[in-house]
PDB file of C-alpha atoms in Angstrom:
ATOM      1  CA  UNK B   3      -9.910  42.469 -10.568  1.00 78.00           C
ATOM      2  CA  UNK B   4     -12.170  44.122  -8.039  1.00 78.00           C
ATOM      3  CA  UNK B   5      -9.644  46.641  -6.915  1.00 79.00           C
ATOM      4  CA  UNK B   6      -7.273  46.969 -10.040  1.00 78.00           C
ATOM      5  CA  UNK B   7      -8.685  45.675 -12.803  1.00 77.00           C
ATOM      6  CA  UNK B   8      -7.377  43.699 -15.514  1.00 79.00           C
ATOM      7  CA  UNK B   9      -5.371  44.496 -19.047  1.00 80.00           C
ATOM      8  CA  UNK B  10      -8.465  44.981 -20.557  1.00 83.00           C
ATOM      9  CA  UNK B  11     -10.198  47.460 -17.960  1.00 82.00           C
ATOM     10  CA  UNK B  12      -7.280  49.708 -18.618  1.00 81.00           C
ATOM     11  CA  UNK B  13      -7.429  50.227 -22.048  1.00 84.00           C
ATOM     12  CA  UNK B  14     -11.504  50.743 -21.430  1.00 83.00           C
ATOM     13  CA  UNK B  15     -10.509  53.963 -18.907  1.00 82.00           C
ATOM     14  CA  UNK B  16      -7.443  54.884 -21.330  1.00 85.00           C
ATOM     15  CA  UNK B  17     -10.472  55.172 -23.788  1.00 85.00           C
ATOM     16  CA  UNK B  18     -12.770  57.021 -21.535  1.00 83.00           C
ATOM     17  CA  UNK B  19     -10.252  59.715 -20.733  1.00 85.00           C
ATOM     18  CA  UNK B  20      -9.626  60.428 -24.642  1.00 87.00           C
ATOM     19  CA  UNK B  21     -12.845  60.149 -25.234  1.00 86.00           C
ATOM     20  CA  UNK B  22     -12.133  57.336 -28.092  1.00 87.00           C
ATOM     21  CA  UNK B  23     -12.063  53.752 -28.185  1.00 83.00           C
ATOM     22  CA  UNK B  24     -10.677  51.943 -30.910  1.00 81.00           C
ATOM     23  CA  UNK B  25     -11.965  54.541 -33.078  1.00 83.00           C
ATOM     24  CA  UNK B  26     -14.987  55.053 -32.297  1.00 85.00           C
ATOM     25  CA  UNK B  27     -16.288  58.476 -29.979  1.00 86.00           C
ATOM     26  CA  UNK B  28     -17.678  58.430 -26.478  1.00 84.00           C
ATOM     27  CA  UNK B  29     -21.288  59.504 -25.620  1.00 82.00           C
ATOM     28  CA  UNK B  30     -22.254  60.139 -22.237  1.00 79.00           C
ATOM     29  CA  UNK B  31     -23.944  56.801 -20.695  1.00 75.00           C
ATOM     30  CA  UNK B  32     -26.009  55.648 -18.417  1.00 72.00           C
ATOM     31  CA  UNK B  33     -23.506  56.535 -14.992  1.00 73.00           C
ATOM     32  CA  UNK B  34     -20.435  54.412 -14.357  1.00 76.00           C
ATOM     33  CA  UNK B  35     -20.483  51.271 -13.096  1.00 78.00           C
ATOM     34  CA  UNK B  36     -19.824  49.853  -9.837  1.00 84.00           C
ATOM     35  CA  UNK B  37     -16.810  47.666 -10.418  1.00 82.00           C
ATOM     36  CA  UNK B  38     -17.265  45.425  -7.069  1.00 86.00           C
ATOM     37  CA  UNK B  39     -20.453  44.821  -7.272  1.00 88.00           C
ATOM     38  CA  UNK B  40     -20.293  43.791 -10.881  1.00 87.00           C
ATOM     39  CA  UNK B  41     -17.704  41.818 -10.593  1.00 87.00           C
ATOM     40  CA  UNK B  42     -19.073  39.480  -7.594  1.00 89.00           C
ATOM     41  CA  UNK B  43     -22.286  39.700  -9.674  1.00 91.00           C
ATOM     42  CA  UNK B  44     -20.050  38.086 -12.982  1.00 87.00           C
ATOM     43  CA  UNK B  45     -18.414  35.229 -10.295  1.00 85.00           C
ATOM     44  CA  UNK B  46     -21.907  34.306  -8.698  1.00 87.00           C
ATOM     45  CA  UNK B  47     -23.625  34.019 -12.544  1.00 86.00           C
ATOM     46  CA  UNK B  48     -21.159  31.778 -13.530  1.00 80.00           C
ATOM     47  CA  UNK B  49     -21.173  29.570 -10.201  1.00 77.00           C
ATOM     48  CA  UNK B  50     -24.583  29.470 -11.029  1.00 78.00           C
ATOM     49  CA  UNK B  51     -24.545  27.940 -14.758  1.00 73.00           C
ATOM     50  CA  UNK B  52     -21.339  26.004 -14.173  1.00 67.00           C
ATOM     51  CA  UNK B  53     -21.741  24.592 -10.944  1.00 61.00           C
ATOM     52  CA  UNK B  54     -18.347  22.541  -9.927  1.00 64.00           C
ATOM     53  CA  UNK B  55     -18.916  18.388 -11.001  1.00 72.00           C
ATOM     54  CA  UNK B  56     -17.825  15.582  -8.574  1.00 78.00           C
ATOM     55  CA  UNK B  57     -14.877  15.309 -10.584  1.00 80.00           C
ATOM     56  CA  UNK B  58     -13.568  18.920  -9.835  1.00 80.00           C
ATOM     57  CA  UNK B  59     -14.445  18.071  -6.216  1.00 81.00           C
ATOM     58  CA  UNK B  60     -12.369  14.812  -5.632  1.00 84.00           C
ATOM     59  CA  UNK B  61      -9.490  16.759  -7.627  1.00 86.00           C
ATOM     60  CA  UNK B  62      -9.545  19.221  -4.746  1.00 86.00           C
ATOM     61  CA  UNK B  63      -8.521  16.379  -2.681  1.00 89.00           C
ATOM     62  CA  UNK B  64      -5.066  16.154  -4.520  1.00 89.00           C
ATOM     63  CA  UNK B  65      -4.085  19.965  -3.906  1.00 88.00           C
ATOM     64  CA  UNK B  66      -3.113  21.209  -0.708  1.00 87.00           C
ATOM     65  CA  UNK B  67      -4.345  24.416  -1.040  1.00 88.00           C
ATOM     66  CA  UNK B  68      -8.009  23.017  -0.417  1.00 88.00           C
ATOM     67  CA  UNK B  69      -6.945  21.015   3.068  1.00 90.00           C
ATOM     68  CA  UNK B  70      -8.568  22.492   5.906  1.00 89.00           C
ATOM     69  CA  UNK B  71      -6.075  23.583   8.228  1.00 85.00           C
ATOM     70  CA  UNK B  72      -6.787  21.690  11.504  1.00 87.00           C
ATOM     71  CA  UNK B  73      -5.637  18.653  12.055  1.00 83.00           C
ATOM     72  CA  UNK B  74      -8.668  17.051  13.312  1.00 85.00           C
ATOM     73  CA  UNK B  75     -10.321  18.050   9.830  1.00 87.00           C
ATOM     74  CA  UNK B  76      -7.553  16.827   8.268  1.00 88.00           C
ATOM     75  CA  UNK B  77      -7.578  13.313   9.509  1.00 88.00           C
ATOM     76  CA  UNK B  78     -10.508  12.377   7.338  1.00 87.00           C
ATOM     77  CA  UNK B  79     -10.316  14.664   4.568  1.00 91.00           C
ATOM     78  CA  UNK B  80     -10.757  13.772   0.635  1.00 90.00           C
ATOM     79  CA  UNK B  81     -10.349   9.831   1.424  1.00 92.00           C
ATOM     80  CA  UNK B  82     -13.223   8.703  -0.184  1.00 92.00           C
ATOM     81  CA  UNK B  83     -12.517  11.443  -3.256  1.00 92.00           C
ATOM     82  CA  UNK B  84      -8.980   9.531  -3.269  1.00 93.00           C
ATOM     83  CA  UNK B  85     -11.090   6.026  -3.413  1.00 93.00           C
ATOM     84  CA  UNK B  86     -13.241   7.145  -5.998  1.00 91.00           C
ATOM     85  CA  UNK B  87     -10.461   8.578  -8.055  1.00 91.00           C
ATOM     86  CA  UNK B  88      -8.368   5.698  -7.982  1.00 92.00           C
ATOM     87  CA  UNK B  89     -11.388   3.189  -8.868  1.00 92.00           C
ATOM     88  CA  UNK B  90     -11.848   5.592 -12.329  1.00 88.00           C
ATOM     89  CA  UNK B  91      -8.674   5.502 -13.103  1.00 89.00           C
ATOM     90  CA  UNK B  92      -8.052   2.066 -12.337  1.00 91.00           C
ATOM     91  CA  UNK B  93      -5.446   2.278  -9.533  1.00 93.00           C
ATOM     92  CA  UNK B  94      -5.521   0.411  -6.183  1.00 93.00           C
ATOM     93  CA  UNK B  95      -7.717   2.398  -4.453  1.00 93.00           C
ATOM     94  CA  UNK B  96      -6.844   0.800  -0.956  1.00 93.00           C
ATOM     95  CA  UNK B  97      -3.641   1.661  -1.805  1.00 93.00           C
ATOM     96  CA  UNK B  98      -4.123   5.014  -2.804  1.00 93.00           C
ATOM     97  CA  UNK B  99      -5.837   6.144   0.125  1.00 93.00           C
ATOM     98  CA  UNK B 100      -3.078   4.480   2.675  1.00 93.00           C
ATOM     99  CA  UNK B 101      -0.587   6.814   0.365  1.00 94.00           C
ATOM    100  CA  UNK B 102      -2.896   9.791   0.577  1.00 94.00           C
ATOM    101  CA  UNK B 103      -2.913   9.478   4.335  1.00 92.00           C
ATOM    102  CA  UNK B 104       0.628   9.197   5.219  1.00 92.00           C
ATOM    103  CA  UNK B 105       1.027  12.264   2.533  1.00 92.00           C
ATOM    104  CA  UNK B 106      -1.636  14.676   4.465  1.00 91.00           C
ATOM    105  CA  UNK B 107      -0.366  13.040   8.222  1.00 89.00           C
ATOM    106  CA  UNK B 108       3.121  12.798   8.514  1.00 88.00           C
ATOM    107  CA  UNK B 109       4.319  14.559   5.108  1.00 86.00           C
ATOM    108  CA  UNK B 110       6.073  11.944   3.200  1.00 88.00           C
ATOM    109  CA  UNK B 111       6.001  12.197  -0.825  1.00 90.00           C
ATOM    110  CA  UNK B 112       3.115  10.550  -2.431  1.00 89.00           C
ATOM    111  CA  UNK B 113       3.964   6.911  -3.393  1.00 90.00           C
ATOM    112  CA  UNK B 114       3.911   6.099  -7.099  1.00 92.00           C
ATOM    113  CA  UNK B 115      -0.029   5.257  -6.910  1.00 93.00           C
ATOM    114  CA  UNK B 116      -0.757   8.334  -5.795  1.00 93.00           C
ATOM    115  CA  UNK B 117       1.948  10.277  -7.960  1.00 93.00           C
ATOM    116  CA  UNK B 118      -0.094   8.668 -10.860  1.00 93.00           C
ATOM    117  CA  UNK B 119      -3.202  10.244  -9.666  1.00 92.00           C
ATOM    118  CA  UNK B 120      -1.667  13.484  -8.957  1.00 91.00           C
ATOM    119  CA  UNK B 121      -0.217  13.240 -12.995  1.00 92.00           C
ATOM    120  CA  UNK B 122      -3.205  12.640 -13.660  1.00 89.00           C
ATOM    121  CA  UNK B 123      -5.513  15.376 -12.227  1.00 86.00           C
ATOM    122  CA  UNK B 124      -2.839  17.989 -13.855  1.00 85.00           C
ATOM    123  CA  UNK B 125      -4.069  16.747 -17.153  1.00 83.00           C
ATOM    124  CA  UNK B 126      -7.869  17.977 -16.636  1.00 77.00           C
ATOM    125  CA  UNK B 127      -9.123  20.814 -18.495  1.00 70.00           C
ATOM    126  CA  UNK B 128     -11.518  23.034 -16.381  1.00 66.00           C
ATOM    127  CA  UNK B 129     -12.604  24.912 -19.364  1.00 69.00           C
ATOM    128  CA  UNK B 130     -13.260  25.112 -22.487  1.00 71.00           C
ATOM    129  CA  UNK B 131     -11.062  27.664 -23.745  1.00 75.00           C
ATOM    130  CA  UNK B 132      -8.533  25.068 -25.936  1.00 75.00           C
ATOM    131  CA  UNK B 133     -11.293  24.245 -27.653  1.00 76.00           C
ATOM    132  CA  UNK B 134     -12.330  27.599 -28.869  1.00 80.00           C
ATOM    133  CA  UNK B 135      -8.904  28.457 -29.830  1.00 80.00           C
ATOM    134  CA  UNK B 136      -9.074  25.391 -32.128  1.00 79.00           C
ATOM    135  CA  UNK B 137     -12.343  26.388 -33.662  1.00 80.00           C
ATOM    136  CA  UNK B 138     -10.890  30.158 -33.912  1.00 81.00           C
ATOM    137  CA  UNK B 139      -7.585  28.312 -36.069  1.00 78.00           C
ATOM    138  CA  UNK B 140      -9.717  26.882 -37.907  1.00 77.00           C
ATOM    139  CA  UNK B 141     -11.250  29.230 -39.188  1.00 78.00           C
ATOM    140  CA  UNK B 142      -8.845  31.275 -39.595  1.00 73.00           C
ATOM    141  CA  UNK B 143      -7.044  28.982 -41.960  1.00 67.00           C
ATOM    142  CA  UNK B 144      -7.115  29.506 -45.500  1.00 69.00           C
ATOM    143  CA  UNK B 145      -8.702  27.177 -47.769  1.00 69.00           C
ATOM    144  CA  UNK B 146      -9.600  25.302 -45.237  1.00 67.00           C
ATOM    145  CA  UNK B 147     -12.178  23.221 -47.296  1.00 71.00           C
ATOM    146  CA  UNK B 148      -9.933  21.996 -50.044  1.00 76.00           C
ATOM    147  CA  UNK B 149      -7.439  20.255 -47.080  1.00 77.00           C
ATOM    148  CA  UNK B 150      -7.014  17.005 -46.304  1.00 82.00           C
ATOM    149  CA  UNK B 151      -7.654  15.905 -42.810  1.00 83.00           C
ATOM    150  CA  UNK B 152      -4.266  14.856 -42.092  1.00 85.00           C
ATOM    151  CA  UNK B 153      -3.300  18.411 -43.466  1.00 82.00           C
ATOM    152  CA  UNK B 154      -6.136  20.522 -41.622  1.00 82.00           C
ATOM    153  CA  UNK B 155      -4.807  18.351 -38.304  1.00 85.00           C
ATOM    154  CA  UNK B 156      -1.050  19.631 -38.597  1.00 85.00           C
ATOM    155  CA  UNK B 157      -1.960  23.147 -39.481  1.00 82.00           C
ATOM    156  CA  UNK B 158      -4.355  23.240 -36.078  1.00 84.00           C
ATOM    157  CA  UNK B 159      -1.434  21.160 -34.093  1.00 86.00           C
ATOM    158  CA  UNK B 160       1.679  23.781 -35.146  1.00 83.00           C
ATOM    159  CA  UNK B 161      -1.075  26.200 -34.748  1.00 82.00           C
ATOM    160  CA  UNK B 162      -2.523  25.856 -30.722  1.00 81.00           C
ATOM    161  CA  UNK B 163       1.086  24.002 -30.131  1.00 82.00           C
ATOM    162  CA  UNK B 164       3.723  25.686 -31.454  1.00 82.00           C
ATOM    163  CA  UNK B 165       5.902  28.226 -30.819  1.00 82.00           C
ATOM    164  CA  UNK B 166       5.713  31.831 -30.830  1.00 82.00           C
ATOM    165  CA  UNK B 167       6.908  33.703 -34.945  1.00 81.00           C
ATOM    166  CA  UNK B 168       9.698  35.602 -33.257  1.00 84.00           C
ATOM    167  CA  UNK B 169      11.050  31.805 -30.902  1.00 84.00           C
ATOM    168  CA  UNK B 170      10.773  30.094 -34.486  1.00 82.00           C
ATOM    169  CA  UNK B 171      13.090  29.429 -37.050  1.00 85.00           C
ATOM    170  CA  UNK B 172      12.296  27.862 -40.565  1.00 85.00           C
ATOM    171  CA  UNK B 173      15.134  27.866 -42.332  1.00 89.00           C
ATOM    172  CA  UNK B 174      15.951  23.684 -41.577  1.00 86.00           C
ATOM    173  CA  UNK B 175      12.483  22.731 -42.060  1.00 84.00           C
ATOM    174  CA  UNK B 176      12.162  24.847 -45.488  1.00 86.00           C
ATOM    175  CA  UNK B 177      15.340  22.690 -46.642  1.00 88.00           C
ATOM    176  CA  UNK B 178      13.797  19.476 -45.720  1.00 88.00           C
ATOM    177  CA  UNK B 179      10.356  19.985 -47.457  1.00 84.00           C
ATOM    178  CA  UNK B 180      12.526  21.036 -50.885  1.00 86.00           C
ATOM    179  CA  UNK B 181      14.770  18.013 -50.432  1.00 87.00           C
ATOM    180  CA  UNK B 182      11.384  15.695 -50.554  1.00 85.00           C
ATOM    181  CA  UNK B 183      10.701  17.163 -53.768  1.00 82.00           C
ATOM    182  CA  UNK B 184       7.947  19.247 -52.316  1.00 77.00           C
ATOM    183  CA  UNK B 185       7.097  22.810 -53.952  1.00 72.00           C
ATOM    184  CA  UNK B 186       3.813  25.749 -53.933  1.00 68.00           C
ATOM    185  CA  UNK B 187       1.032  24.785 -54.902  1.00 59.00           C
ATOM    186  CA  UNK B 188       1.246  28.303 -56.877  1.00 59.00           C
ATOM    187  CA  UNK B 189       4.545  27.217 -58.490  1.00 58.00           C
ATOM    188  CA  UNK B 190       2.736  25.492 -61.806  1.00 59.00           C
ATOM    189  CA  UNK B 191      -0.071  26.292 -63.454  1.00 55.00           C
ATOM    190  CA  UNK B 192      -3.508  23.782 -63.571  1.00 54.00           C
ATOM    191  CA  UNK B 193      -4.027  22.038 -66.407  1.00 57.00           C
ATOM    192  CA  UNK B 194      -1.462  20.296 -69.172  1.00 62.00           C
ATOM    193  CA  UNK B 195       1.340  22.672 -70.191  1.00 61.00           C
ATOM    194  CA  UNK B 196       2.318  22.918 -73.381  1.00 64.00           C
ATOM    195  CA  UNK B 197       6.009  22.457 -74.033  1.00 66.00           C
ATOM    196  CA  UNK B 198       8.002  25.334 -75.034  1.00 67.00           C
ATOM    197  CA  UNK B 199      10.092  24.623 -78.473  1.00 66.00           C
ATOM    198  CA  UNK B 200      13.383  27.095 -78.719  1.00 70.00           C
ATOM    199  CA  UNK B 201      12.779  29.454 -81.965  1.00 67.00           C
ATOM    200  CA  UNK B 202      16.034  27.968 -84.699  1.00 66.00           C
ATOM    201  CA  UNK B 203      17.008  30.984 -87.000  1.00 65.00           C
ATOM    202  CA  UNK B 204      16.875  30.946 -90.415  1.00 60.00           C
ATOM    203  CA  UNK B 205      20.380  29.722 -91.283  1.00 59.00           C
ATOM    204  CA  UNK B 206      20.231  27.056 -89.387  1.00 63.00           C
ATOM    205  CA  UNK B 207      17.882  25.323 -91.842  1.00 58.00           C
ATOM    206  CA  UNK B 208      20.154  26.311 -94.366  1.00 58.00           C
ATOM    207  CA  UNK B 209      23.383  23.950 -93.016  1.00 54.00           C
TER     208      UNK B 209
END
């Protein structure tokens, strides 16, 4: 990001050299900014509110791109992260660690304990950015005050889950909701309807 930027950095400089961005006109400012320096400024603010937990640092222990490379460092590395780990989860930690060490030492797969552990660090969520997409569905979903939980819950799950419009097609599902008898809420009218009576001509009171 320092040295190229991002997606969003180059639309910001497509807009300076127009002179618009989204619509709106460019004023002079205050000088432009220096991009290094801001960014290692952005990285150190945030190491400084969100400061790593002991979590994050035993899960280091399970990726190799966090071993130190000698082998002397290596010998004891991330043992007792393993152990602590494995007691959380409730795994045999003994067993754990004798699988992490013939993993970091002589290269042989992780045994199942430690596969386990592994499965399980992939499931951790080091942000909290799936849970602001789910407030952002939310709200973006209409009528979201007259749904049912169960209802609000599939919208949000099709929603943060599902495919892409263009990957997606309806056509089966659409049949399968009309075969349950299901229809628009839009499709009748609130409220008792009055039946309609067919207007009988005049002659045929007369036969």
């Amino acid at each position: 990001m320092k040295t190229t930027g991002g997606r969003s950095t180059k639309k910001a400089e497509q807009g300076v050299s127009s002179g618009f961005f989204k619509d709106v006109e460019l004023t002079e400012g205050r000088g432009e900014i220096n991009k290094p320096r801001f960014y290692e400024s952005v990285v150190a603010t945030l190491t400084k509110r969100l400061p790593e937990s002991s979590l994050v640092e035993a899960l280091k222990a399970l990726d190799k791109r966090f071993w130190p490379g000698e082998q002397e460092d290596l010998t004891l590395f991330g043992e007792q992260e393993v152990h602590r780990l494995a007691k959380s989860l409730g795994e045999p930690a003994g067993e754990a660690v004798g699988q992490f060490r013939d993993w970091k030492l002589q290269g042989t797969p992780p045994g199942k304990t430690l596969e386990r552990l592994c499965i399980a660090s992939r499931t951790y969520l080091p942000t909290s950015a799936e849970c602001e997409r789910g407030f952002s569905a939310v709200n973006n979903t209409d009528n979201q005050s007259l749904l049912r939980e169960e209802s609000l819950s599939s919208l949000l799950f099709v929603d943060l889950n599902g495919p892409p419009l263009d990957k997606f097609d309806p056509v089966r599902f659409v049949k399968s909701w009309i075969k349950a008898g299901h229809r628009l809420s839009s499709s009748r009218k609130p409220g008792r309807q009055r039946e309609e009576v067919e207007p009988r001509h005049l002659w045929s009171f007369l036969t």
